[in-house]
mmCIF file of C-alpha atoms and ligand atoms in Angstrom:
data_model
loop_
_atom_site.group_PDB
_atom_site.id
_atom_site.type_symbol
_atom_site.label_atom_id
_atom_site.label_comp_id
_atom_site.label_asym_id
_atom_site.label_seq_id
_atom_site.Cartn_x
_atom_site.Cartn_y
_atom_site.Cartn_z
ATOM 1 C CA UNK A 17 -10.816 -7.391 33.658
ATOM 2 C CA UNK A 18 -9.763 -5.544 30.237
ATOM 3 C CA UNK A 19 -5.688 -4.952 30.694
ATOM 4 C CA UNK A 20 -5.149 -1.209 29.543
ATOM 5 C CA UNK A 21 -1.470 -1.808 30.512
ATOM 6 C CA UNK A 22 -1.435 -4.257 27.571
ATOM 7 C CA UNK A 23 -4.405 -4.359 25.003
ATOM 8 C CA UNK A 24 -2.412 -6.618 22.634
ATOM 9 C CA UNK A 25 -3.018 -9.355 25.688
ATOM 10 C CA UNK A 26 -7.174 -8.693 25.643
ATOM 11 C CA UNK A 27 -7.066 -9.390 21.900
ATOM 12 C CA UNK A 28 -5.165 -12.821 22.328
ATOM 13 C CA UNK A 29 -6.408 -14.339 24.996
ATOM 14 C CA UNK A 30 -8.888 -16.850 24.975
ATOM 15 C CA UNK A 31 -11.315 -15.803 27.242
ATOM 16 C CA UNK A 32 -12.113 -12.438 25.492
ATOM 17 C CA UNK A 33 -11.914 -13.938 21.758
ATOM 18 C CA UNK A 34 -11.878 -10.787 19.734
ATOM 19 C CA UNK A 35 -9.511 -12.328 17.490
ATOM 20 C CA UNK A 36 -10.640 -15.894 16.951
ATOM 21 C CA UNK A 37 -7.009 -17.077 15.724
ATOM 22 C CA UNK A 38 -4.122 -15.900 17.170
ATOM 23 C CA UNK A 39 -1.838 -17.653 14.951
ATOM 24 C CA UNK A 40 -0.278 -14.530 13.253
ATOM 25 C CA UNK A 41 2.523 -15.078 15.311
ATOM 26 C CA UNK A 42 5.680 -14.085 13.234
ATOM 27 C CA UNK A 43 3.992 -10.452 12.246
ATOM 28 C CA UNK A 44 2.521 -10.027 15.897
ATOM 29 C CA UNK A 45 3.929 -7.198 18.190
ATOM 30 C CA UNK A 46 4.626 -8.928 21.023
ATOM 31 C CA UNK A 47 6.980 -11.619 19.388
ATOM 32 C CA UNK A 48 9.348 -9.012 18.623
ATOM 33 C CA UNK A 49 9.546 -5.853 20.825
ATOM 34 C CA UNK A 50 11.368 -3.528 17.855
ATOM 35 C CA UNK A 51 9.207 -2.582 15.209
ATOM 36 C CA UNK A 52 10.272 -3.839 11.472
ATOM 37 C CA UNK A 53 11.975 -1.540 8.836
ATOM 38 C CA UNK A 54 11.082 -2.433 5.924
ATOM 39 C CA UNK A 55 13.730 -1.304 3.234
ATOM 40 C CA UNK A 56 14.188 -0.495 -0.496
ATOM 41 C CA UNK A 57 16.776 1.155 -2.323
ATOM 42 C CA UNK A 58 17.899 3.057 0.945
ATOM 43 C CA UNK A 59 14.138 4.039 1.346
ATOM 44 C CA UNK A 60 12.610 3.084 4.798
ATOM 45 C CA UNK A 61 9.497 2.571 6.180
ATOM 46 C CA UNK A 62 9.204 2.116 9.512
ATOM 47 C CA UNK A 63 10.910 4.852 11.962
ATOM 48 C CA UNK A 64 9.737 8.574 12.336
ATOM 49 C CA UNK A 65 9.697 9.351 8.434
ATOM 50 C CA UNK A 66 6.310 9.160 6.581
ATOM 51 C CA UNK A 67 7.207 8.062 3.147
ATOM 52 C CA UNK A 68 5.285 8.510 -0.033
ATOM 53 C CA UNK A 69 4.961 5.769 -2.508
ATOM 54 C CA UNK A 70 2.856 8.118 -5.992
ATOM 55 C CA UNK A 71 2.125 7.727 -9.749
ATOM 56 C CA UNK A 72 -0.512 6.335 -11.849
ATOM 57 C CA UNK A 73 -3.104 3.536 -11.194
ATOM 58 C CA UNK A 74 -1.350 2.109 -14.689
ATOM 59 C CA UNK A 75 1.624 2.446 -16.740
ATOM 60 C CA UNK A 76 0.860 3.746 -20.054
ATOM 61 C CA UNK A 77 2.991 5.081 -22.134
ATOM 62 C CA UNK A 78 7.077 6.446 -21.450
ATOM 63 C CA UNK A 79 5.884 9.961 -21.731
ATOM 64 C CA UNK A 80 2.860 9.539 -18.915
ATOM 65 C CA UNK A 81 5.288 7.866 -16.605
ATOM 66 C CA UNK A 82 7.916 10.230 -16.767
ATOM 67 C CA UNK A 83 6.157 13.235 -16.301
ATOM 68 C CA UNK A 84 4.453 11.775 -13.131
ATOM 69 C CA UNK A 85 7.966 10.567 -12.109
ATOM 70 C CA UNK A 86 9.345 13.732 -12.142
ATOM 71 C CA UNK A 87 6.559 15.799 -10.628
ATOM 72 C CA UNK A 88 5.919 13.411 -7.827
ATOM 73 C CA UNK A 89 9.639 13.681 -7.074
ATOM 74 C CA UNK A 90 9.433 17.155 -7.102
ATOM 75 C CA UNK A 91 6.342 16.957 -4.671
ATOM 76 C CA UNK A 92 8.558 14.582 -2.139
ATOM 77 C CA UNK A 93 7.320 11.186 -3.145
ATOM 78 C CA UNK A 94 9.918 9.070 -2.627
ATOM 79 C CA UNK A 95 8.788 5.653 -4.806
ATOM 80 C CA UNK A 96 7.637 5.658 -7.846
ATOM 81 C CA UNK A 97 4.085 3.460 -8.606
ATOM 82 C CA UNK A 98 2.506 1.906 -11.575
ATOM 83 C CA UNK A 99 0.451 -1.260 -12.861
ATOM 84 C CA UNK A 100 1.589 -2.891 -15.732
ATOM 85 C CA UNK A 101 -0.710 -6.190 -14.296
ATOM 86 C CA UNK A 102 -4.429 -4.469 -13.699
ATOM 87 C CA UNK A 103 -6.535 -6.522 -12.116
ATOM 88 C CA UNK A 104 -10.025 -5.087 -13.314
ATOM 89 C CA UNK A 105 -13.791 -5.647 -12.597
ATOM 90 C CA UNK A 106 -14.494 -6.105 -16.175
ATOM 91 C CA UNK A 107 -12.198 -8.302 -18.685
ATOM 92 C CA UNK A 108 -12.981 -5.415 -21.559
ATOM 93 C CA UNK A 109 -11.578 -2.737 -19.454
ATOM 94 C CA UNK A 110 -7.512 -1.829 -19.857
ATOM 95 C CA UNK A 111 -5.641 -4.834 -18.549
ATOM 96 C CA UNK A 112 -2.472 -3.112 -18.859
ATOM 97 C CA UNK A 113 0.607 -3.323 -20.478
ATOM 98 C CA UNK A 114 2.131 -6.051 -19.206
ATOM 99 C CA UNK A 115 6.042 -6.407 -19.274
ATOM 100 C CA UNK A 116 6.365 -3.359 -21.749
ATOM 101 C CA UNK A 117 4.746 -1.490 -18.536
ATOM 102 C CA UNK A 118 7.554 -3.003 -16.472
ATOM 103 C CA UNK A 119 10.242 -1.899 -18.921
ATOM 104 C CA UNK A 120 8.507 1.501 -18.949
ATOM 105 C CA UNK A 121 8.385 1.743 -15.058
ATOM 106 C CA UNK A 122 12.013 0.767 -15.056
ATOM 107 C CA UNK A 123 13.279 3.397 -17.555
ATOM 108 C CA UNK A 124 11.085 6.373 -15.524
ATOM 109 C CA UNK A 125 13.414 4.636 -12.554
ATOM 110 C CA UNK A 126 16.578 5.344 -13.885
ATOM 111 C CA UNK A 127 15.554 8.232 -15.410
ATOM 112 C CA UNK A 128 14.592 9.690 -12.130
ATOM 113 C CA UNK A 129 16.315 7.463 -9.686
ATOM 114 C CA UNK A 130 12.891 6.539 -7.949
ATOM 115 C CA UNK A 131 12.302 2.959 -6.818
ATOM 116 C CA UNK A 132 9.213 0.958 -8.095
ATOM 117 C CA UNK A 133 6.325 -0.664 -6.749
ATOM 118 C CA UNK A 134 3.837 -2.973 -9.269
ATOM 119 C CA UNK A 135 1.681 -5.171 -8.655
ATOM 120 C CA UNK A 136 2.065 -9.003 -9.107
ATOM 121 C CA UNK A 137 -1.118 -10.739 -9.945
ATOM 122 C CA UNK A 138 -0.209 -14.221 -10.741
ATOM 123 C CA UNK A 139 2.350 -16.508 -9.465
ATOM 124 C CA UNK A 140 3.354 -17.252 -12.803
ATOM 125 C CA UNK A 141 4.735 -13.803 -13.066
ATOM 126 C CA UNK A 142 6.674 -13.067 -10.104
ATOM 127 C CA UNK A 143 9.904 -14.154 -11.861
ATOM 128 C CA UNK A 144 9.340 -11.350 -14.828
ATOM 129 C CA UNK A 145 7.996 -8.832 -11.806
ATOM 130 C CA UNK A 146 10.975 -9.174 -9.920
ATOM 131 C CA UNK A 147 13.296 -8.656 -12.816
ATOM 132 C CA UNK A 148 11.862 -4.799 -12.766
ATOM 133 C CA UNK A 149 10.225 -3.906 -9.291
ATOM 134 C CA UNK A 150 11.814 -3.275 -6.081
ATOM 135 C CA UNK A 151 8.684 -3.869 -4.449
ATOM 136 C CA UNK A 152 5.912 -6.054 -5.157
ATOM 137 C CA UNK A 153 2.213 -5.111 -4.588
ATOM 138 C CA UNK A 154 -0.033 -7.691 -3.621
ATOM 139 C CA UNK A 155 -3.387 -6.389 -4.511
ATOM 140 C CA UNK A 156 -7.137 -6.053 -3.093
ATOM 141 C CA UNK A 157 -8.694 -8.895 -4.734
ATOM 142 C CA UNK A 158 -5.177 -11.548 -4.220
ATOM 143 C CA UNK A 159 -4.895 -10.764 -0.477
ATOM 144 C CA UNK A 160 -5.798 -14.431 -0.031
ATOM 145 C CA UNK A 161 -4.443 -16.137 -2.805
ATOM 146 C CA UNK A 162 -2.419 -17.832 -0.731
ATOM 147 C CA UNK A 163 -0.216 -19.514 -3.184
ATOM 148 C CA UNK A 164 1.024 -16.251 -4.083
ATOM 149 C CA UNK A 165 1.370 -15.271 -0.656
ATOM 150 C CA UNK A 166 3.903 -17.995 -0.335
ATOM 151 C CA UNK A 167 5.692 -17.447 -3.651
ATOM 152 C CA UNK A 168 6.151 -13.853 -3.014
ATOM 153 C CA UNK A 169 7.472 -14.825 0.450
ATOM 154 C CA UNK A 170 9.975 -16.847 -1.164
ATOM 155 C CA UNK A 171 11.353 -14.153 -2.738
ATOM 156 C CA UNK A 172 13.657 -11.601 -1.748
ATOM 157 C CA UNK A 173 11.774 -8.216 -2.437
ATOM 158 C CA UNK A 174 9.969 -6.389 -0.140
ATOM 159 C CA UNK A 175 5.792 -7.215 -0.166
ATOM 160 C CA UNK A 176 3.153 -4.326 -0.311
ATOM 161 C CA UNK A 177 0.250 -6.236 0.872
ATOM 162 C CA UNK A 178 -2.821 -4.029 0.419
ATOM 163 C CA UNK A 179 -6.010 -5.186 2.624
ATOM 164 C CA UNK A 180 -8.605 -7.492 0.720
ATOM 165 C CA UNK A 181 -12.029 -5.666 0.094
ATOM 166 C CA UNK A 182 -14.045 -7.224 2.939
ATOM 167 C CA UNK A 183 -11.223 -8.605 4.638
ATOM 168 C CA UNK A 184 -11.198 -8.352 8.390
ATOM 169 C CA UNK A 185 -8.017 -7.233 10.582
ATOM 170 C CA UNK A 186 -7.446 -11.068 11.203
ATOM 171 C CA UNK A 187 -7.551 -12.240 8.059
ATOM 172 C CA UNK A 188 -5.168 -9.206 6.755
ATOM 173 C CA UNK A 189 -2.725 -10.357 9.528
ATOM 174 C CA UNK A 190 -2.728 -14.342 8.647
ATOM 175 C CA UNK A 191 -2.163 -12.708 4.917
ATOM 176 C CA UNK A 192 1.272 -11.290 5.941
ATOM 177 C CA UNK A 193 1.859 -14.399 8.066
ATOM 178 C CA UNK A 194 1.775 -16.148 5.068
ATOM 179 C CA UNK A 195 4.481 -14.469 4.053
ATOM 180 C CA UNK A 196 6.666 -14.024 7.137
ATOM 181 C CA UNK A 197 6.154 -18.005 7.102
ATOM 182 C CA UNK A 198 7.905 -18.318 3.906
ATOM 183 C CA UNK A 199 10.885 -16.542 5.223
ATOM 184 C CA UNK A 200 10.229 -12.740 3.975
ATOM 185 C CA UNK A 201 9.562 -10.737 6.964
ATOM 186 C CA UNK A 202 9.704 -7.157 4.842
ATOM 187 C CA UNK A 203 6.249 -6.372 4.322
ATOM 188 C CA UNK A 204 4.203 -3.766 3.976
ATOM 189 C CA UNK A 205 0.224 -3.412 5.140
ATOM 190 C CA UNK A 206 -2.055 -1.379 3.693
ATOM 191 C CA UNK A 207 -5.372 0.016 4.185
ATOM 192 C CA UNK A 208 -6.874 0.619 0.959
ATOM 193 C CA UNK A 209 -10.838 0.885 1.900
ATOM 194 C CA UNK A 210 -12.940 -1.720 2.466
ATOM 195 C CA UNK A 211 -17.040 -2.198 0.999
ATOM 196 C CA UNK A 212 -20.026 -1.488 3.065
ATOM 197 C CA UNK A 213 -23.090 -0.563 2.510
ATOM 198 C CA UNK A 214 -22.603 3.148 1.114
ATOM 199 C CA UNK A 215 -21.941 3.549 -3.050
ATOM 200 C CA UNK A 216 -21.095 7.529 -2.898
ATOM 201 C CA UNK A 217 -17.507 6.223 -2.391
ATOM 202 C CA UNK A 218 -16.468 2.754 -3.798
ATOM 203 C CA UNK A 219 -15.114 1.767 -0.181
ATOM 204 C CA UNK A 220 -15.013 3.299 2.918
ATOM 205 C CA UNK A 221 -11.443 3.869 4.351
ATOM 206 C CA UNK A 222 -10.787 2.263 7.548
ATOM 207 C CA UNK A 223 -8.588 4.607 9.993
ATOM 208 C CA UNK A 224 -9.612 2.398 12.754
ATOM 209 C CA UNK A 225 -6.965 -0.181 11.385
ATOM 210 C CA UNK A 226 -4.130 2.034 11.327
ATOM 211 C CA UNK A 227 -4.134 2.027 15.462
ATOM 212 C CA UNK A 228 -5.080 -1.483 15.305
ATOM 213 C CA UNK A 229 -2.592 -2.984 13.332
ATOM 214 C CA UNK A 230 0.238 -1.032 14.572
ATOM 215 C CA UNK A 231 -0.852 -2.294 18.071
ATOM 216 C CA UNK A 232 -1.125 -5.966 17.492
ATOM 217 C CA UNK A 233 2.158 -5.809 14.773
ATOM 218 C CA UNK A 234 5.400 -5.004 14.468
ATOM 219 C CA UNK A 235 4.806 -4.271 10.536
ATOM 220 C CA UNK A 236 4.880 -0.843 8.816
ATOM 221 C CA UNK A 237 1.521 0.085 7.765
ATOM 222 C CA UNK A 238 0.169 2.601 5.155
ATOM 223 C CA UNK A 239 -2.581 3.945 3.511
ATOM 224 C CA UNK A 240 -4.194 4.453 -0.187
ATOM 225 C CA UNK A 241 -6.344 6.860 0.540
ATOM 226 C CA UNK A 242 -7.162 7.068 -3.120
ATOM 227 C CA UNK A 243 -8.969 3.741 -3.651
ATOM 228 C CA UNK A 244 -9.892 4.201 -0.215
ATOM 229 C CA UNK A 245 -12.520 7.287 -1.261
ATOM 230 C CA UNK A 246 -12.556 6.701 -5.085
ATOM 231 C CA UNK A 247 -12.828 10.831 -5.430
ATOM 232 C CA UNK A 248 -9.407 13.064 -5.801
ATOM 233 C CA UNK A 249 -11.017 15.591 -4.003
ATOM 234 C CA UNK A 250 -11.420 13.588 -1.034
ATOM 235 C CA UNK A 251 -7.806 12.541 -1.036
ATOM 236 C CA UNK A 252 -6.104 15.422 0.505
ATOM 237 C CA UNK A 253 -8.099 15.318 3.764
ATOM 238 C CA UNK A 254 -7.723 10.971 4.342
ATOM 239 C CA UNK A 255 -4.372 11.557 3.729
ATOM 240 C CA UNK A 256 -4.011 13.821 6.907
ATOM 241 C CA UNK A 257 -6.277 12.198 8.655
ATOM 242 C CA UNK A 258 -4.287 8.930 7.875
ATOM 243 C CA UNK A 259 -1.071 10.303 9.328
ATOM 244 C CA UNK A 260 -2.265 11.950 11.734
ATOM 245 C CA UNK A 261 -3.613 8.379 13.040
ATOM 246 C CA UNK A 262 0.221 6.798 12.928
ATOM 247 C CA UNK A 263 0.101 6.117 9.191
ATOM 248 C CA UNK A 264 3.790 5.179 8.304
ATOM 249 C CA UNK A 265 3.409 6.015 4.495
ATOM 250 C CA UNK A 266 0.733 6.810 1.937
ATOM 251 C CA UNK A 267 0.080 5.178 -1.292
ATOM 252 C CA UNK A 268 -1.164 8.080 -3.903
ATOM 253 C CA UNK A 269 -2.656 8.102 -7.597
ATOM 254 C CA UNK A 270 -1.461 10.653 -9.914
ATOM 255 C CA UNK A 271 -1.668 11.419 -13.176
ATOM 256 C CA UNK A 272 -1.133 14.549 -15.021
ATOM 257 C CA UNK A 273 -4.207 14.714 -17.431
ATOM 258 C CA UNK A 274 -6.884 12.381 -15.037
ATOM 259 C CA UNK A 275 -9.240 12.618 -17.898
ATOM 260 C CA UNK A 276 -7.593 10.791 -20.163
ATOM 261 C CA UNK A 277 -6.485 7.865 -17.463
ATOM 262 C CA UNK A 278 -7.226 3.771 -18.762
ATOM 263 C CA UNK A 279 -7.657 3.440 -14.718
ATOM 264 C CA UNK A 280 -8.697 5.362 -11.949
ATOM 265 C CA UNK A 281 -8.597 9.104 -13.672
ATOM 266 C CA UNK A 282 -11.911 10.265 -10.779
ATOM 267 C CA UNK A 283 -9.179 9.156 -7.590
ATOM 268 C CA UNK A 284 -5.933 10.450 -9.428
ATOM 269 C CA UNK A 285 -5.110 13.772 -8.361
ATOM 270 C CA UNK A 286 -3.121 15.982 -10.429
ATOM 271 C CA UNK A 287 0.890 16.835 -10.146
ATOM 272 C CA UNK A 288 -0.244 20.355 -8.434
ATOM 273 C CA UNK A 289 -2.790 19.010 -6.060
ATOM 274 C CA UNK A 290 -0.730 16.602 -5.149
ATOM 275 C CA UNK A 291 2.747 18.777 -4.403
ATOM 276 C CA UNK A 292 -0.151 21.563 -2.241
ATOM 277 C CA UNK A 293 -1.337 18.357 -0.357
ATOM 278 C CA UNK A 294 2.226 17.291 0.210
ATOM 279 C CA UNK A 295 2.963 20.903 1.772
ATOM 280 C CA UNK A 296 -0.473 20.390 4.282
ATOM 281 C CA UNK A 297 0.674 16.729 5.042
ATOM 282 C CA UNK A 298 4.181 18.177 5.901
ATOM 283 C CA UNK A 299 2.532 19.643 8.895
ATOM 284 C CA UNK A 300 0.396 16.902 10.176
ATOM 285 C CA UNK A 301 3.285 15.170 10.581
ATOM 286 C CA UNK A 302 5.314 17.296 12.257
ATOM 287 C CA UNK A 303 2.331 18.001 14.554
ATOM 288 C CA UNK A 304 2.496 14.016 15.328
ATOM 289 C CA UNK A 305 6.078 13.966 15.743
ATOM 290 C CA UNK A 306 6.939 12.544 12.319
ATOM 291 C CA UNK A 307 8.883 13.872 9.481
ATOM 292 C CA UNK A 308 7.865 14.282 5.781
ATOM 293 C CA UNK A 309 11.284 15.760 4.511
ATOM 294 C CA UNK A 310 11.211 18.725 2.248
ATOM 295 C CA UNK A 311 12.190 17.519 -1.468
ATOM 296 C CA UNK A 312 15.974 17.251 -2.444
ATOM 297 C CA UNK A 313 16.662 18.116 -5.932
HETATM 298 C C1 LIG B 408 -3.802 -0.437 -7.280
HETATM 299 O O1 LIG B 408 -3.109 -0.054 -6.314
HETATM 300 O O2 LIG B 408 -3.677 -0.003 -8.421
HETATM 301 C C2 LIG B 408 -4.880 -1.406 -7.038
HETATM 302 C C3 LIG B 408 -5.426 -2.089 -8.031
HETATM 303 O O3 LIG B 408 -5.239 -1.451 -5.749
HETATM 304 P P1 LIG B 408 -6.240 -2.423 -4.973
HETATM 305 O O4 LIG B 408 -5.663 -3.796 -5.106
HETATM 306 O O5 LIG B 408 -6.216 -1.863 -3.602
HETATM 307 O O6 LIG B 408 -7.588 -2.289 -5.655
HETATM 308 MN MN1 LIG B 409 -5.946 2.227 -9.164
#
């Protein structure tokens, strides 16, 4: 008998083994019946408000990153993104710009008052991350290094932990546990496209997930719609249809002159793209019963 009262229940128990390890059981919904906030610089993800992390795949000079800052802002993001660590297929493509990216992320910060998200590749890092972010990215291809899973759960910054490539919904939840077990419950999932068969896109975004994971956990989830299609035009539509499926917040790539890009100039949509898309998403979410405040000043 399937329990439609309860679904989290079918998934756990042992006679219906969709989930062959139940063990996520500091992220899991049912250990905790209020759903987590995480928080950063007064931003919150978490409760009715869909918030927008934008910016470039990578830092790459002052001048790119402010400009994005500040038209992102204008468009209603409310964190500011940017790679200064690029973890990329090929060891001749851009690698980024290291700490100088970190410096340049946190100037465009107080510059524009926007918090920061990076990514952290390496353990041996996280110190010189954490001197500049206010939230570290776990990326794609790390989502099980688990030593870094535990470092970055011993620290005290909230964790953006983006779903492995081909990782399944278990494995993406025993990822976070990871880092709940360390002692840092504030993190952040996200769905960021995972490979199948098809090479039109470079992954396939999962919306199946969203429902999924905000069913079995108490953790925010989001979505990067822009890895998750690889093609800017594609981006406005996955972003409604993500929060229009419960997304919490969306992770976008912008960048004012995509042509010229190190990384990811074909997914990046343009400041004006991105601020119409922003005015469409406004909608969706009102339509779900979420809010996507109008920009401040
Ligand atoms: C990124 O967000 O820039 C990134 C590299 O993402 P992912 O780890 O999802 O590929
Ligand atoms: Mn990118």
């Amino acid at each position: 008998m399937t329990n439609r009262e309860n679904p989290i229940k079918d998934f756990l128990s042992s006679d219906r083994p969709v989930l062959k390890d139940s063990s996520f059981k500091l992220v899991r919904r049912e250990e905790q019946s209020t759903r987590t906030i995480v928080e950063a610089r007064g931003v919150r993800w978490g409760g009715t408000e869909v918030v927008i992390i934008a910016g470039p795949c990578a830092v790459e000079s002052d001048a790119q990153m402010l400009e994005t800052a500040r038209a992102v802002k204008a468009g209603g993001a409310k964190v500011l993104r940017g790679g200064a660590f690029k973890p990329r297929t090929s060891p001749y493509s851009f690698q980024g710009l290291k700490e100088e990216g970190l410096k340049i992320l946190a100037r465009a910060r107080q510059t524009t008052g926007l918090p920061i998200v990076t990514e952290v590749m390496d353990a041996r890092h996280l110190d010189m991350v954490c001197r500049y972010a206010d939230i570290l990215q776990v990326g794609s291809r790390n989502m099980q290094n688990f030593t870094l899973l535990e470092e970055v759960g011993r620290s005290s910054k909230p964790v953006l932990l983006k779903r492995g490539l081909s990782a399944t919904i278990e494995e993406f939840l025993l990822a976070a546990e990871y880092i709940s077990k360390q002692g840092n419950g504030q993190i952040i999932l996200c769905e960021r496209g995972i490979r199948t068969f098809d090479t039109v896109t470079k992954y396939t975004l999962d919306l199946n997930i969203i429902p999924l994971l905000k069913q079995l956990s108490h953790l925010p989830v989001i979505v990067d719609p822009s890895h998750g299609t690889s093609h800017w035009w594609m981006v406005p539509s996955l972003a409604k249809a993500a929060v229009a499926v419960g997304a919490d917040g969306l992770m976008i790539e912008v960048h004012a002159h995509p042509e010229e890009a190190l990384s990811d100039g074909p997914q990046s949509l343009r400041p004006d793209k991105f601020g119409l898309m922003m005015e469409t998403l406004r909608a969706v979410a009102q339509a779900v019963g979420r809010e996507l405040p109008v920009p401040t000043a």
